[in-house]
Amino acid sequence: MKDRLEKIVRRYNEINRLLSRPDITQDIQKLKELSKEQSGLEKTVLTYEQYQKTEQTIEELKEMSKEPDPEIREMALLELDENKQLHKDLEESLHKLLVPKDPNDDKNVIVEIRGAAGGDEANIFAGDLYRMYLRYAESKHWKTELVSSVENEAGGFSQIEFTVAGESVYSLLKYESGAHRVQRVPQTESQGRVHTSTATVLVLPEAEDVEVEMSMNDLRIDTFRSSGSGGQSVNTTDSAVRITHMPTGLIVTCQDGKSQHENKATALKVMRARLHDKIQQEQMEKEGQERRSKIGTGDRSEKIRTYNYPQNRITDHRIGFTIQQLDRVMEGKLDPIVDALIEEETERKLSAENI
C-alpha cells in the first residue's frame, strides 16, 4: 500500500510543479486536465500525510511511556491508545481511497424516466420520481435542464428526460438506473386497495467528443413543431429536433429548448451519451468480470427499489437496505440510500482486489 501511496504523492508534487510553468498556464486544456487530476489526488495525499504524522506520534508516545514519572507515563499511554485507533481509521480510509475510481464519476448525466407497468399510476409515479431527483439536485446545488417530456393526462409523465450538471453528479446518481416499484393506493382507487406500479430510470454519463466517434453523416436530423411546454415557440415553429443514428437505430428527441439550435445541441449531447453507453455495455458483456464489483447491472428491467407508501418504507433490493423514511426520500433526501450503496460497492471492490 505504501508504494502506491508514495507514487501518488510523487505525481501530486509533479503536478504542482507543472501548474507553475508558464507554458502550462497558457494552455487552457492542459491546465484544466492537470487541475482535475490534482483535485482527484488531493484527499489521498492529505490523508496519507496525516497517517504518517500519526505513525511518528505513536513512536514518540511509546518512548514517553517509558518515562519514570508516573503522570507522564499515564498521559502517554492514554494518548497512545487514541493515536493507535486514529492510525487504524486512517489506514482503512486509505484502503478505500486506493480503490480504483469509476472514470465517469465526475461527469454530468442525462436521466430518463418512463412510466412502465401500471397505466396512469405508473406515469404519476414517474412524475414523483422526477420531482424527487429535482429536489435532490437542488440540495446538492446541481443544475437541471429539461430535454423532453411527454405528459400524461392523469398526471405525471409517460416519459421525461433531463440533464443534471454539477460536482460528482454521476458518482451519486449512477445507482438509480433500473426499475422502481411503488406500492400505494392510487387516487382513482375507490375501495382503498394498494396497487403496485413501476417506473424505469436510466442514468447516462455525458460523453466527451474524444470518447465517441459520431459522424454527422450517420445522423438523420428531422425538425417538427413542439407539443409541450416551451413558451411562444410551441406549435408555431419547427423548433423540436429528432436525431436518428442510422447505424444503430438510436433515436433522440428534444423539444423543450427555446430554439431549434438549442434543441439540436442538446439532442446531439444526449445521442453521444447513448452511443457511449451502448459501447460500454457491449464491452462489459464481453469482459463480464467487472460486474462482480458493481451494484446492479444498470438494466432498466432490473427491479432495484420498492417505495411502500402505507408503511412509509423504502427498500433497496440490491443491498437489502430498508428505512422507514419514504416521505423524506420523496422530498429529495436520498443521502442515506446513496451512502449505503457507495459503502457496499466500495467493500465489494476491496474484496475483489483481495481475491
PDB file of N, CA, C and O in Angstrom, residues 161-218:
ATOM      1  N   GLU A 161     -37.120  13.357 -19.851  1.00  0.00           N
ATOM      2  CA  GLU A 161     -35.664  13.285 -19.948  1.00  0.00           C
ATOM      3  C   GLU A 161     -35.084  14.638 -19.549  1.00  0.00           C
ATOM      4  O   GLU A 161     -35.586  15.689 -19.972  1.00  0.00           O
ATOM      5  N   PHE A 162     -34.023  14.626 -18.737  1.00  0.00           N
ATOM      6  CA  PHE A 162     -33.418  15.883 -18.282  1.00  0.00           C
ATOM      7  C   PHE A 162     -31.939  15.675 -18.004  1.00  0.00           C
ATOM      8  O   PHE A 162     -31.479  14.541 -17.816  1.00  0.00           O
ATOM      9  N   THR A 163     -31.195  16.776 -17.998  1.00  0.00           N
ATOM     10  CA  THR A 163     -29.762  16.715 -17.702  1.00  0.00           C
ATOM     11  C   THR A 163     -29.521  17.237 -16.295  1.00  0.00           C
ATOM     12  O   THR A 163     -30.273  18.073 -15.781  1.00  0.00           O
ATOM     13  N   VAL A 164     -28.457  16.745 -15.671  1.00  0.00           N
ATOM     14  CA  VAL A 164     -28.044  17.214 -14.352  1.00  0.00           C
ATOM     15  C   VAL A 164     -26.551  17.529 -14.417  1.00  0.00           C
ATOM     16  O   VAL A 164     -25.754  16.673 -14.806  1.00  0.00           O
ATOM     17  N   ALA A 165     -26.182  18.759 -14.057  1.00  0.00           N
ATOM     18  CA  ALA A 165     -24.787  19.195 -14.133  1.00  0.00           C
ATOM     19  C   ALA A 165     -24.324  19.707 -12.776  1.00  0.00           C
ATOM     20  O   ALA A 165     -25.062  20.380 -12.070  1.00  0.00           O
ATOM     21  N   GLY A 166     -23.097  19.377 -12.424  1.00  0.00           N
ATOM     22  CA  GLY A 166     -22.550  19.833 -11.150  1.00  0.00           C
ATOM     23  C   GLY A 166     -21.357  18.983 -10.742  1.00  0.00           C
ATOM     24  O   GLY A 166     -20.759  18.284 -11.567  1.00  0.00           O
ATOM     25  N   GLU A 167     -21.028  19.025  -9.477  1.00  0.00           N
ATOM     26  CA  GLU A 167     -19.861  18.307  -8.968  1.00  0.00           C
ATOM     27  C   GLU A 167     -20.199  16.845  -8.654  1.00  0.00           C
ATOM     28  O   GLU A 167     -21.124  16.562  -7.898  1.00  0.00           O
ATOM     29  N   SER A 168     -19.442  15.930  -9.257  1.00  0.00           N
ATOM     30  CA  SER A 168     -19.549  14.484  -8.975  1.00  0.00           C
ATOM     31  C   SER A 168     -20.974  13.952  -9.126  1.00  0.00           C
ATOM     32  O   SER A 168     -21.414  13.111  -8.337  1.00  0.00           O
ATOM     33  N   VAL A 169     -21.683  14.415 -10.135  1.00  0.00           N
ATOM     34  CA  VAL A 169     -23.090  14.028 -10.307  1.00  0.00           C
ATOM     35  C   VAL A 169     -23.241  12.526 -10.549  1.00  0.00           C
ATOM     36  O   VAL A 169     -24.021  11.847  -9.883  1.00  0.00           O
ATOM     37  N   TYR A 170     -22.476  11.989 -11.501  1.00  0.00           N
ATOM     38  CA  TYR A 170     -22.643  10.570 -11.844  1.00  0.00           C
ATOM     39  C   TYR A 170     -22.295   9.657 -10.665  1.00  0.00           C
ATOM     40  O   TYR A 170     -22.916   8.609 -10.482  1.00  0.00           O
ATOM     41  N   SER A 171     -21.320  10.056  -9.843  1.00  0.00           N
ATOM     42  CA  SER A 171     -20.904   9.214  -8.713  1.00  0.00           C
ATOM     43  C   SER A 171     -22.051   8.971  -7.738  1.00  0.00           C
ATOM     44  O   SER A 171     -22.081   7.951  -7.045  1.00  0.00           O
ATOM     45  N   LEU A 172     -23.015   9.888  -7.685  1.00  0.00           N
ATOM     46  CA  LEU A 172     -24.135   9.765  -6.749  1.00  0.00           C
ATOM     47  C   LEU A 172     -25.422   9.277  -7.411  1.00  0.00           C
ATOM     48  O   LEU A 172     -26.261   8.650  -6.752  1.00  0.00           O
ATOM     49  N   LEU A 173     -25.588   9.548  -8.700  1.00  0.00           N
ATOM     50  CA  LEU A 173     -26.833   9.161  -9.375  1.00  0.00           C
ATOM     51  C   LEU A 173     -26.725   7.861 -10.163  1.00  0.00           C
ATOM     52  O   LEU A 173     -27.740   7.331 -10.621  1.00  0.00           O
ATOM     53  N   LYS A 174     -25.525   7.316 -10.314  1.00  0.00           N
ATOM     54  CA  LYS A 174     -25.350   6.134 -11.170  1.00  0.00           C
ATOM     55  C   LYS A 174     -26.101   4.909 -10.656  1.00  0.00           C
ATOM     56  O   LYS A 174     -26.387   3.993 -11.430  1.00  0.00           O
ATOM     57  N   TYR A 175     -26.420   4.890  -9.364  1.00  0.00           N
ATOM     58  CA  TYR A 175     -27.114   3.731  -8.789  1.00  0.00           C
ATOM     59  C   TYR A 175     -28.620   3.744  -9.064  1.00  0.00           C
ATOM     60  O   TYR A 175     -29.323   2.811  -8.686  1.00  0.00           O
ATOM     61  N   GLU A 176     -29.124   4.802  -9.697  1.00  0.00           N
ATOM     62  CA  GLU A 176     -30.574   4.947  -9.864  1.00  0.00           C
ATOM     63  C   GLU A 176     -31.140   4.221 -11.076  1.00  0.00           C
ATOM     64  O   GLU A 176     -32.356   4.087 -11.209  1.00  0.00           O
ATOM     65  N   SER A 177     -30.284   3.751 -11.971  1.00  0.00           N
ATOM     66  CA  SER A 177     -30.770   3.057 -13.172  1.00  0.00           C
ATOM     67  C   SER A 177     -31.429   1.730 -12.804  1.00  0.00           C
ATOM     68  O   SER A 177     -30.847   0.923 -12.070  1.00  0.00           O
ATOM     69  N   GLY A 178     -32.629   1.514 -13.329  1.00  0.00           N
ATOM     70  CA  GLY A 178     -33.343   0.266 -13.076  1.00  0.00           C
ATOM     71  C   GLY A 178     -34.830   0.517 -12.885  1.00  0.00           C
ATOM     72  O   GLY A 178     -35.327   1.638 -13.097  1.00  0.00           O
ATOM     73  N   ALA A 179     -35.550  -0.526 -12.486  1.00  0.00           N
ATOM     74  CA  ALA A 179     -36.999  -0.422 -12.276  1.00  0.00           C
ATOM     75  C   ALA A 179     -37.300  -0.059 -10.822  1.00  0.00           C
ATOM     76  O   ALA A 179     -36.833  -0.718  -9.902  1.00  0.00           O
ATOM     77  N   HIS A 180     -38.090   0.992 -10.644  1.00  0.00           N
ATOM     78  CA  HIS A 180     -38.512   1.454  -9.326  1.00  0.00           C
ATOM     79  C   HIS A 180     -39.982   1.061  -9.149  1.00  0.00           C
ATOM     80  O   HIS A 180     -40.819   1.418  -9.980  1.00  0.00           O
ATOM     81  N   ARG A 181     -40.287   0.349  -8.085  1.00  0.00           N
ATOM     82  CA  ARG A 181     -41.646  -0.164  -7.857  1.00  0.00           C
ATOM     83  C   ARG A 181     -42.335   0.620  -6.742  1.00  0.00           C
ATOM     84  O   ARG A 181     -41.738   0.849  -5.684  1.00  0.00           O
ATOM     85  N   VAL A 182     -43.567   1.029  -6.968  1.00  0.00           N
ATOM     86  CA  VAL A 182     -44.327   1.754  -5.947  1.00  0.00           C
ATOM     87  C   VAL A 182     -45.533   0.928  -5.510  1.00  0.00           C
ATOM     88  O   VAL A 182     -46.211   0.299  -6.333  1.00  0.00           O
ATOM     89  N   GLN A 183     -45.793   0.915  -4.216  1.00  0.00           N
ATOM     90  CA  GLN A 183     -46.964   0.242  -3.639  1.00  0.00           C
ATOM     91  C   GLN A 183     -47.755   1.280  -2.852  1.00  0.00           C
ATOM     92  O   GLN A 183     -47.289   1.778  -1.827  1.00  0.00           O
ATOM     93  N   ARG A 184     -48.937   1.622  -3.353  1.00  0.00           N
ATOM     94  CA  ARG A 184     -49.776   2.621  -2.688  1.00  0.00           C
ATOM     95  C   ARG A 184     -51.194   2.556  -3.237  1.00  0.00           C
ATOM     96  O   ARG A 184     -51.466   1.877  -4.231  1.00  0.00           O
ATOM     97  N   VAL A 185     -52.095   3.294  -2.597  1.00  0.00           N
ATOM     98  CA  VAL A 185     -53.486   3.377  -3.051  1.00  0.00           C
ATOM     99  C   VAL A 185     -53.586   4.519  -4.066  1.00  0.00           C
ATOM    100  O   VAL A 185     -53.375   5.684  -3.710  1.00  0.00           O
ATOM    101  N   PRO A 186     -53.870   4.215  -5.332  1.00  0.00           N
ATOM    102  CA  PRO A 186     -53.965   5.280  -6.340  1.00  0.00           C
ATOM    103  C   PRO A 186     -55.138   6.219  -6.047  1.00  0.00           C
ATOM    104  O   PRO A 186     -56.111   5.834  -5.379  1.00  0.00           O
ATOM    105  N   GLN A 187     -55.052   7.437  -6.560  1.00  0.00           N
ATOM    106  CA  GLN A 187     -56.123   8.426  -6.363  1.00  0.00           C
ATOM    107  C   GLN A 187     -57.436   7.942  -6.980  1.00  0.00           C
ATOM    108  O   GLN A 187     -58.516   8.310  -6.525  1.00  0.00           O
ATOM    109  N   THR A 188     -57.326   7.103  -8.013  1.00  0.00           N
ATOM    110  CA  THR A 188     -58.531   6.626  -8.717  1.00  0.00           C
ATOM    111  C   THR A 188     -59.139   5.385  -8.063  1.00  0.00           C
ATOM    112  O   THR A 188     -60.190   4.915  -8.499  1.00  0.00           O
ATOM    113  N   GLU A 189     -58.494   4.849  -7.022  1.00  0.00           N
ATOM    114  CA  GLU A 189     -58.967   3.626  -6.366  1.00  0.00           C
ATOM    115  C   GLU A 189     -60.029   3.970  -5.327  1.00  0.00           C
ATOM    116  O   GLU A 189     -59.748   4.609  -4.314  1.00  0.00           O
ATOM    117  N   SER A 190     -61.268   3.541  -5.572  1.00  0.00           N
ATOM    118  CA  SER A 190     -62.392   3.895  -4.695  1.00  0.00           C
ATOM    119  C   SER A 190     -62.484   3.006  -3.463  1.00  0.00           C
ATOM    120  O   SER A 190     -63.029   3.410  -2.433  1.00  0.00           O
ATOM    121  N   GLN A 191     -61.924   1.790  -3.520  1.00  0.00           N
ATOM    122  CA  GLN A 191     -62.065   0.853  -2.409  1.00  0.00           C
ATOM    123  C   GLN A 191     -60.827   0.802  -1.512  1.00  0.00           C
ATOM    124  O   GLN A 191     -60.735  -0.045  -0.623  1.00  0.00           O
ATOM    125  N   GLY A 192     -59.889   1.683  -1.745  1.00  0.00           N
ATOM    126  CA  GLY A 192     -58.730   1.782  -0.857  1.00  0.00           C
ATOM    127  C   GLY A 192     -57.738   0.642  -0.982  1.00  0.00           C
ATOM    128  O   GLY A 192     -56.987   0.357  -0.043  1.00  0.00           O
ATOM    129  N   ARG A 193     -57.710  -0.035  -2.131  1.00  0.00           N
ATOM    130  CA  ARG A 193     -56.778  -1.147  -2.311  1.00  0.00           C
ATOM    131  C   ARG A 193     -55.404  -0.650  -2.760  1.00  0.00           C
ATOM    132  O   ARG A 193     -55.295   0.276  -3.568  1.00  0.00           O
ATOM    133  N   VAL A 194     -54.370  -1.298  -2.226  1.00  0.00           N
ATOM    134  CA  VAL A 194     -52.992  -0.949  -2.595  1.00  0.00           C
ATOM    135  C   VAL A 194     -52.666  -1.567  -3.961  1.00  0.00           C
ATOM    136  O   VAL A 194     -52.898  -2.753  -4.177  1.00  0.00           O
ATOM    137  N   HIS A 195     -52.168  -0.744  -4.863  1.00  0.00           N
ATOM    138  CA  HIS A 195     -51.761  -1.215  -6.182  1.00  0.00           C
ATOM    139  C   HIS A 195     -50.241  -1.167  -6.294  1.00  0.00           C
ATOM    140  O   HIS A 195     -49.582  -0.400  -5.598  1.00  0.00           O
ATOM    141  N   THR A 196     -49.693  -1.981  -7.188  1.00  0.00           N
ATOM    142  CA  THR A 196     -48.255  -1.973  -7.471  1.00  0.00           C
ATOM    143  C   THR A 196     -48.027  -1.508  -8.899  1.00  0.00           C
ATOM    144  O   THR A 196     -48.625  -2.041  -9.834  1.00  0.00           O
ATOM    145  N   SER A 197     -47.173  -0.506  -9.057  1.00  0.00           N
ATOM    146  CA  SER A 197     -46.833   0.030 -10.378  1.00  0.00           C
ATOM    147  C   SER A 197     -45.323   0.218 -10.446  1.00  0.00           C
ATOM    148  O   SER A 197     -44.639   0.217  -9.420  1.00  0.00           O
ATOM    149  N   THR A 198     -44.819   0.393 -11.653  1.00  0.00           N
ATOM    150  CA  THR A 198     -43.380   0.601 -11.806  1.00  0.00           C
ATOM    151  C   THR A 198     -43.072   1.734 -12.783  1.00  0.00           C
ATOM    152  O   THR A 198     -43.850   2.027 -13.689  1.00  0.00           O
ATOM    153  N   ALA A 199     -41.927   2.342 -12.544  1.00  0.00           N
ATOM    154  CA  ALA A 199     -41.362   3.311 -13.480  1.00  0.00           C
ATOM    155  C   ALA A 199     -39.889   2.942 -13.640  1.00  0.00           C
ATOM    156  O   ALA A 199     -39.270   2.423 -12.713  1.00  0.00           O
ATOM    157  N   THR A 200     -39.347   3.192 -14.829  1.00  0.00           N
ATOM    158  CA  THR A 200     -37.943   2.855 -15.058  1.00  0.00           C
ATOM    159  C   THR A 200     -37.106   4.125 -15.155  1.00  0.00           C
ATOM    160  O   THR A 200     -37.562   5.158 -15.645  1.00  0.00           O
ATOM    161  N   VAL A 201     -35.875   4.019 -14.671  1.00  0.00           N
ATOM    162  CA  VAL A 201     -34.940   5.140 -14.681  1.00  0.00           C
ATOM    163  C   VAL A 201     -33.664   4.710 -15.397  1.00  0.00           C
ATOM    164  O   VAL A 201     -33.180   3.590 -15.213  1.00  0.00           O
ATOM    165  N   LEU A 202     -33.144   5.579 -16.231  1.00  0.00           N
ATOM    166  CA  LEU A 202     -31.868   5.341 -16.902  1.00  0.00           C
ATOM    167  C   LEU A 202     -30.987   6.567 -16.684  1.00  0.00           C
ATOM    168  O   LEU A 202     -31.392   7.688 -16.982  1.00  0.00           O
ATOM    169  N   VAL A 203     -29.788   6.354 -16.140  1.00  0.00           N
ATOM    170  CA  VAL A 203     -28.832   7.440 -15.890  1.00  0.00           C
ATOM    171  C   VAL A 203     -27.603   7.216 -16.761  1.00  0.00           C
ATOM    172  O   VAL A 203     -26.922   6.188 -16.638  1.00  0.00           O
ATOM    173  N   LEU A 204     -27.323   8.171 -17.647  1.00  0.00           N
ATOM    174  CA  LEU A 204     -26.182   8.056 -18.562  1.00  0.00           C
ATOM    175  C   LEU A 204     -25.178   9.168 -18.292  1.00  0.00           C
ATOM    176  O   LEU A 204     -25.563  10.338 -18.175  1.00  0.00           O
ATOM    177  N   PRO A 205     -23.883   8.842 -18.201  1.00  0.00           N
ATOM    178  CA  PRO A 205     -22.879   9.911 -18.075  1.00  0.00           C
ATOM    179  C   PRO A 205     -22.714  10.617 -19.408  1.00  0.00           C
ATOM    180  O   PRO A 205     -22.778   9.975 -20.462  1.00  0.00           O
ATOM    181  N   GLU A 206     -22.527  11.915 -19.363  1.00  0.00           N
ATOM    182  CA  GLU A 206     -22.274  12.652 -20.601  1.00  0.00           C
ATOM    183  C   GLU A 206     -20.944  12.190 -21.182  1.00  0.00           C
ATOM    184  O   GLU A 206     -19.995  11.928 -20.451  1.00  0.00           O
ATOM    185  N   ALA A 207     -20.869  12.089 -22.507  1.00  0.00           N
ATOM    186  CA  ALA A 207     -19.658  11.624 -23.184  1.00  0.00           C
ATOM    187  C   ALA A 207     -18.955  12.785 -23.869  1.00  0.00           C
ATOM    188  O   ALA A 207     -19.598  13.660 -24.452  1.00  0.00           O
ATOM    189  N   GLU A 208     -17.630  12.788 -23.775  1.00  0.00           N
ATOM    190  CA  GLU A 208     -16.831  13.807 -24.470  1.00  0.00           C
ATOM    191  C   GLU A 208     -16.704  13.415 -25.943  1.00  0.00           C
ATOM    192  O   GLU A 208     -16.859  12.252 -26.324  1.00  0.00           O
ATOM    193  N   ASP A 209     -16.375  14.402 -26.758  1.00  0.00           N
ATOM    194  CA  ASP A 209     -16.210  14.152 -28.195  1.00  0.00           C
ATOM    195  C   ASP A 209     -15.151  13.083 -28.452  1.00  0.00           C
ATOM    196  O   ASP A 209     -15.294  12.258 -29.360  1.00  0.00           O
ATOM    197  N   VAL A 210     -14.079  13.109 -27.647  1.00  0.00           N
ATOM    198  CA  VAL A 210     -12.961  12.192 -27.877  1.00  0.00           C
ATOM    199  C   VAL A 210     -13.323  10.753 -27.506  1.00  0.00           C
ATOM    200  O   VAL A 210     -12.652   9.815 -27.920  1.00  0.00           O
ATOM    201  N   GLU A 211     -14.392  10.566 -26.729  1.00  0.00           N
ATOM    202  CA  GLU A 211     -14.760   9.234 -26.263  1.00  0.00           C
ATOM    203  C   GLU A 211     -15.633   8.474 -27.257  1.00  0.00           C
ATOM    204  O   GLU A 211     -15.693   7.247 -27.219  1.00  0.00           O
ATOM    205  N   VAL A 212     -16.315   9.206 -28.128  1.00  0.00           N
ATOM    206  CA  VAL A 212     -17.252   8.578 -29.059  1.00  0.00           C
ATOM    207  C   VAL A 212     -17.050   9.131 -30.461  1.00  0.00           C
ATOM    208  O   VAL A 212     -17.044  10.346 -30.667  1.00  0.00           O
ATOM    209  N   GLU A 213     -16.871   8.233 -31.406  1.00  0.00           N
ATOM    210  CA  GLU A 213     -16.805   8.649 -32.804  1.00  0.00           C
ATOM    211  C   GLU A 213     -18.225   8.714 -33.351  1.00  0.00           C
ATOM    212  O   GLU A 213     -18.896   7.706 -33.494  1.00  0.00           O
ATOM    213  N   MET A 214     -18.695   9.918 -33.592  1.00  0.00           N
ATOM    214  CA  MET A 214     -20.061  10.091 -34.085  1.00  0.00           C
ATOM    215  C   MET A 214     -20.019  10.983 -35.322  1.00  0.00           C
ATOM    216  O   MET A 214     -19.917  12.205 -35.218  1.00  0.00           O
ATOM    217  N   SER A 215     -20.071  10.360 -36.467  1.00  0.00           N
ATOM    218  CA  SER A 215     -20.027  11.103 -37.725  1.00  0.00           C
ATOM    219  C   SER A 215     -21.398  11.707 -38.022  1.00  0.00           C
ATOM    220  O   SER A 215     -22.425  11.039 -37.888  1.00  0.00           O
ATOM    221  N   MET A 216     -21.402  12.970 -38.421  1.00  0.00           N
ATOM    222  CA  MET A 216     -22.656  13.629 -38.778  1.00  0.00           C
ATOM    223  C   MET A 216     -23.303  12.957 -39.997  1.00  0.00           C
ATOM    224  O   MET A 216     -24.513  13.040 -40.185  1.00  0.00           O
ATOM    225  N   ASN A 217     -22.487  12.259 -40.787  1.00  0.00           N
ATOM    226  CA  ASN A 217     -23.023  11.544 -41.953  1.00  0.00           C
ATOM    227  C   ASN A 217     -23.896  10.360 -41.543  1.00  0.00           C
ATOM    228  O   ASN A 217     -24.697   9.865 -42.346  1.00  0.00           O
ATOM    229  N   ASP A 218     -23.718   9.889 -40.299  1.00  0.00           N
ATOM    230  CA  ASP A 218     -24.504   8.757 -39.794  1.00  0.00           C
ATOM    231  C   ASP A 218     -25.812   9.197 -39.139  1.00  0.00           C
ATOM    232  O   ASP A 218     -26.587   8.359 -38.672  1.00  0.00           O
TER     233      ASP A 218
END
